[in-house]
Short mmCIF file of C-alpha atoms in Angstrom, two decimals:
data_model
loop_
_atom_site.label_atom_id
_atom_site.label_comp_id
_atom_site.label_asym_id
_atom_site.label_seq_id
_atom_site.Cartn_x
_atom_site.Cartn_y
_atom_site.Cartn_z
CA LYS A 1 0.00 0.00 0.00
CA ASN A 2 1.31 3.44 -0.92
CA GLN A 3 1.72 5.42 2.27
CA VAL A 4 3.63 8.40 3.65
CA GLU A 5 4.22 8.58 7.38
CA GLN A 6 5.59 11.58 9.20
CA SER A 7 7.03 12.03 12.65
CA PRO A 8 6.69 13.55 15.08
CA GLN A 9 3.03 14.46 14.82
CA SER A 10 3.73 17.74 16.61
CA LEU A 11 6.76 19.59 17.90
CA ILE A 12 7.40 22.67 20.02
CA ILE A 13 10.79 24.37 19.94
CA LEU A 14 12.28 27.65 21.09
CA GLU A 15 13.05 30.39 18.62
CA GLY A 16 16.57 30.10 17.28
CA LYS A 17 16.80 26.34 17.78
CA ASN A 18 17.15 23.77 15.02
CA CYS A 19 14.81 20.86 14.39
CA THR A 20 14.45 17.86 12.10
CA LEU A 21 11.22 16.39 10.79
CA GLN A 22 11.03 12.84 9.47
CA CYS A 23 9.19 11.23 6.56
CA ASN A 24 9.06 7.52 5.71
CA TYR A 25 7.28 6.27 2.63
CA THR A 26 6.28 3.03 0.96
CA VAL A 27 5.23 4.60 -2.34
CA SER A 28 6.40 2.73 -5.39
CA PRO A 29 7.42 3.38 -8.07
CA PHE A 30 8.94 6.73 -7.14
CA SER A 31 9.09 9.97 -9.12
CA ASN A 32 9.98 12.60 -6.56
CA LEU A 33 9.53 13.73 -2.97
CA ARG A 34 8.29 17.17 -1.97
CA TRP A 35 8.08 19.10 1.25
CA TYR A 36 5.35 21.70 1.69
CA LYS A 37 4.75 24.29 4.40
CA GLN A 38 1.14 24.98 5.28
CA ASP A 39 0.18 27.89 7.51
CA THR A 40 -3.06 27.49 9.44
CA GLY A 41 -6.06 28.09 7.21
CA ARG A 42 -3.94 28.53 4.09
CA GLY A 43 -2.90 26.43 1.12
CA PRO A 44 0.42 24.50 1.15
CA VAL A 45 3.49 26.18 -0.30
CA SER A 46 6.34 24.20 -1.81
CA LEU A 47 9.72 24.18 -0.03
CA THR A 48 11.69 21.56 -1.96
CA ILE A 49 11.30 18.83 -4.54
CA MET A 50 13.83 16.01 -4.92
CA THR A 51 14.19 13.30 -7.51
CA PHE A 52 15.67 9.84 -7.02
CA SER A 53 19.21 10.99 -7.76
CA GLU A 54 19.19 13.94 -5.35
CA ASN A 55 20.02 13.31 -1.71
CA THR A 56 19.95 16.86 -0.41
CA LYS A 57 18.36 20.15 -1.37
CA SER A 58 18.23 23.47 0.44
CA ASN A 59 15.88 26.40 0.39
CA GLY A 60 17.18 29.09 2.73
CA ARG A 61 17.03 27.74 6.29
CA TYR A 62 15.27 24.58 5.10
CA THR A 63 17.34 21.56 4.06
CA ALA A 64 15.73 18.36 2.86
CA THR A 65 17.49 15.02 2.57
CA LEU A 66 16.43 11.90 0.74
CA ASP A 67 17.58 8.31 1.07
CA ALA A 68 15.79 6.51 -1.74
CA ASP A 69 17.21 3.14 -0.66
CA THR A 70 15.63 3.26 2.78
CA LYS A 71 12.71 5.39 1.58
CA GLN A 72 13.30 8.06 4.15
CA SER A 73 13.45 11.83 4.00
CA SER A 74 14.06 14.54 6.54
CA LEU A 75 13.50 18.27 6.67
CA HIS A 76 15.95 20.23 8.79
CA ILE A 77 15.09 23.75 9.88
CA THR A 78 17.98 25.90 11.03
CA ALA A 79 17.75 28.84 13.41
CA SER A 80 13.97 28.63 13.69
CA GLN A 81 11.80 31.73 13.61
CA LEU A 82 8.29 32.37 14.89
CA SER A 83 7.12 32.43 11.28
CA ASP A 84 8.21 28.80 10.88
CA SER A 85 5.20 27.79 12.97
CA ALA A 86 3.14 25.75 10.53
CA SER A 87 2.35 22.23 9.36
CA TYR A 88 5.05 20.60 7.24
CA ILE A 89 3.78 18.05 4.78
CA CYS A 90 5.80 15.36 3.01
CA VAL A 91 4.45 14.34 -0.39
CA VAL A 92 5.63 11.52 -2.65
CA SER A 93 4.86 11.39 -6.35
CA ARG A 94 4.62 8.19 -8.36
CA PRO A 95 4.00 7.68 -12.05
CA THR A 96 0.62 6.37 -13.15
CA GLY A 97 -0.93 5.83 -16.54
CA GLY A 98 -0.85 9.21 -18.25
CA GLY A 99 0.28 11.18 -15.24
CA ASN A 100 1.59 11.26 -11.72
CA LYS A 101 -0.17 10.69 -8.43
CA LEU A 102 0.70 12.42 -5.19
CA THR A 103 0.46 10.71 -1.80
CA PHE A 104 0.36 13.14 1.10
CA GLY A 105 1.55 12.61 4.64
CA THR A 106 -0.54 13.89 7.53
CA GLY A 107 2.03 16.54 8.40
CA THR A 108 4.12 17.58 11.40
CA GLN A 109 2.69 20.53 13.30
CA LEU A 110 5.57 22.76 14.36
CA LYS A 111 5.24 25.53 16.91
CA VAL A 112 8.12 27.93 17.52
CA GLU A 113 7.95 29.80 20.81
CA LEU A 114 9.86 32.68 22.35
CA ASP B 1 -0.99 31.15 -3.02
CA GLY B 2 0.45 32.15 -6.39
CA GLY B 3 -2.07 32.94 -9.09
CA ILE B 4 -4.84 30.71 -7.78
CA THR B 5 -7.89 32.18 -6.11
CA GLN B 6 -10.63 30.34 -4.27
CA SER B 7 -13.84 31.82 -3.08
CA PRO B 8 -15.37 32.17 -0.66
CA LYS B 9 -12.90 31.58 2.18
CA TYR B 10 -15.68 30.38 4.50
CA LEU B 11 -18.94 28.80 3.43
CA PHE B 12 -21.86 27.63 5.52
CA ARG B 13 -24.70 25.48 4.22
CA LYS B 14 -27.59 23.49 5.50
CA GLU B 15 -27.61 19.75 5.04
CA GLY B 16 -29.29 18.70 1.82
CA GLN B 17 -28.18 21.73 -0.18
CA ASN B 18 -25.73 21.64 -3.05
CA VAL B 19 -22.91 24.17 -2.92
CA THR B 20 -20.33 25.24 -5.51
CA LEU B 21 -16.78 26.23 -4.65
CA SER B 22 -14.93 28.49 -7.04
CA CYS B 23 -11.34 28.06 -8.26
CA GLU B 24 -9.66 30.34 -10.76
CA GLN B 25 -6.02 30.41 -11.92
CA ASN B 26 -4.11 32.88 -14.08
CA LEU B 27 -0.96 30.77 -14.38
CA ASN B 28 -1.90 29.36 -17.80
CA HIS B 29 -1.71 25.86 -16.34
CA ASP B 30 -3.34 22.96 -18.13
CA ALA B 31 -3.87 20.73 -15.09
CA MET B 32 -6.11 21.54 -12.15
CA TYR B 33 -7.00 19.56 -9.04
CA TRP B 34 -9.38 19.52 -6.10
CA TYR B 35 -8.33 18.13 -2.74
CA ARG B 36 -10.06 17.70 0.56
CA GLN B 37 -8.23 18.12 3.88
CA ASP B 38 -9.55 16.74 7.16
CA PRO B 39 -7.90 16.93 10.58
CA GLY B 40 -5.33 14.21 11.09
CA GLN B 41 -5.45 13.08 7.45
CA GLY B 42 -3.37 13.81 4.42
CA LEU B 43 -4.85 15.65 1.47
CA ARG B 44 -7.10 13.44 -0.63
CA LEU B 45 -7.73 13.92 -4.33
CA ILE B 46 -11.35 14.50 -5.33
CA TYR B 47 -11.15 15.31 -9.06
CA TYR B 48 -8.54 16.45 -11.53
CA SER B 49 -8.50 17.84 -15.03
CA GLN B 50 -5.66 17.92 -17.51
CA ILE B 51 -7.41 19.87 -20.23
CA VAL B 52 -10.54 21.86 -20.93
CA ASN B 53 -13.71 19.76 -21.11
CA ASP B 54 -11.96 16.74 -19.62
CA PHE B 55 -11.78 15.64 -15.99
CA GLN B 56 -11.18 12.44 -14.05
CA LYS B 57 -12.29 11.10 -10.70
CA GLY B 58 -9.77 11.01 -7.92
CA ASP B 59 -9.80 8.82 -4.84
CA ILE B 60 -12.91 10.27 -3.19
CA ALA B 61 -15.14 11.58 -5.99
CA GLU B 62 -18.46 10.28 -4.65
CA GLY B 63 -20.84 13.11 -3.84
CA TYR B 64 -18.84 15.69 -5.82
CA SER B 65 -19.01 17.02 -9.37
CA VAL B 66 -16.81 19.36 -11.42
CA SER B 67 -16.70 21.13 -14.76
CA ARG B 68 -13.87 22.53 -16.84
CA GLU B 69 -15.40 24.82 -19.43
CA LYS B 70 -12.50 27.26 -19.37
CA LYS B 71 -8.78 26.70 -18.84
CA GLU B 72 -8.76 29.19 -15.97
CA SER B 73 -11.70 27.80 -14.03
CA PHE B 74 -12.41 24.50 -12.27
CA PRO B 75 -15.46 24.80 -9.98
CA LEU B 76 -16.34 22.02 -7.54
CA THR B 77 -19.92 21.23 -6.54
CA VAL B 78 -20.49 19.47 -3.26
CA THR B 79 -23.81 17.70 -3.63
CA SER B 80 -26.27 16.55 -1.01
CA ALA B 81 -25.05 13.01 -1.69
CA GLN B 82 -21.72 13.73 0.00
CA LYS B 83 -22.14 12.23 3.46
CA ASN B 84 -19.49 14.24 5.31
CA PRO B 85 -19.04 17.48 3.39
CA THR B 86 -17.62 19.59 6.22
CA ALA B 87 -13.92 20.00 5.41
CA PHE B 88 -11.21 22.31 4.10
CA TYR B 89 -11.14 22.25 0.28
CA LEU B 90 -8.01 23.06 -1.67
CA CYS B 91 -7.68 23.74 -5.37
CA ALA B 92 -4.33 23.34 -7.12
CA SER B 93 -2.86 23.66 -10.58
CA SER B 94 0.27 22.57 -12.44
CA ILE B 95 1.68 23.12 -15.91
CA ASN B 96 0.48 19.71 -16.94
CA LEU B 97 -0.33 16.34 -15.51
CA ALA B 98 2.29 14.17 -17.15
CA GLU B 99 5.55 15.76 -16.03
CA SER B 100 6.24 14.70 -12.45
CA SER B 101 8.69 17.50 -11.71
CA TYR B 102 6.18 20.26 -12.29
CA GLU B 103 5.14 22.06 -9.15
CA GLN B 104 1.57 21.99 -7.89
CA TYR B 105 0.48 25.42 -6.75
CA PHE B 106 -2.30 25.58 -4.20
CA GLY B 107 -5.01 28.13 -3.64
CA PRO B 108 -5.83 29.57 -0.20
CA GLY B 109 -8.64 27.07 0.40
CA THR B 110 -12.33 27.20 1.25
CA ARG B 111 -13.60 25.97 4.58
CA LEU B 112 -17.04 24.47 4.15
CA THR B 113 -19.27 23.83 7.13
CA VAL B 114 -22.53 21.94 6.66
CA THR B 115 -25.00 21.75 9.52
#
C-alpha cells in the first residue's frame, strides 16, 4: 500500500533552535519527494522537490534530505523563527498511466515559541 | 498562493443543499486539481482535469461534481449526496499532468461547514 508517514506528529521548539522532521514512505514506483509548508487556514506552499538521484536540497534555512534506498526523508530547519510555525507536509509522487499521483503525509505541526 | 484564487474563504450550508466552490487560476496551467483536507489526514484527491472539457475522478469523488469549461476555471460542486461534506477544500494547478517535476500550486482554500 502506498503510504507516507511523518514524525513527530507535533513539535514545540524555542526560537533560534534547530529541528528535524522525518518522513518515511512506501510509495512505489517513485518519481519525486516534496516538502510543503502549510500555515493554518492557508494552502500548502512548496519548499523543496527532490528526484531519485538527489540526496539533499536546500531552500534558505530549510534543508531536505532523501535516502531513496531506505525510503526516508528529513526536513531540517535551522535557526527557527516564529514564522516557521506551521504544518510541514511530506508528499511523494509516483507515475501512473498518463500522469503522476501524489500521496500526502498527515504533516508535522511545528510551533516555535519565544 | 500564487495565481490561484478560491472563493469564498468560508462557506456555511444546511444539510441537503448543493454548494459550488470556485477556483480560478491565471498561471496558464493545463492541469487543475481539487483536494479535501480533514484533521489528522493527508490531502485526498477529489477530481482532476488535464485539459478543458476533460476531468477524471480522484480517490474520493463520490458526492462531488466538477466542470472545466475554461482553462482558468475549475469549480467544484459538493452535492447533497456527500455524506461528510464539512472540510477544508483546496484547489491546485500545475503546468500539466504528465511531467512529475512540475510544481503543484495551491489556492488559499475554502472551509465548508454543513449543519
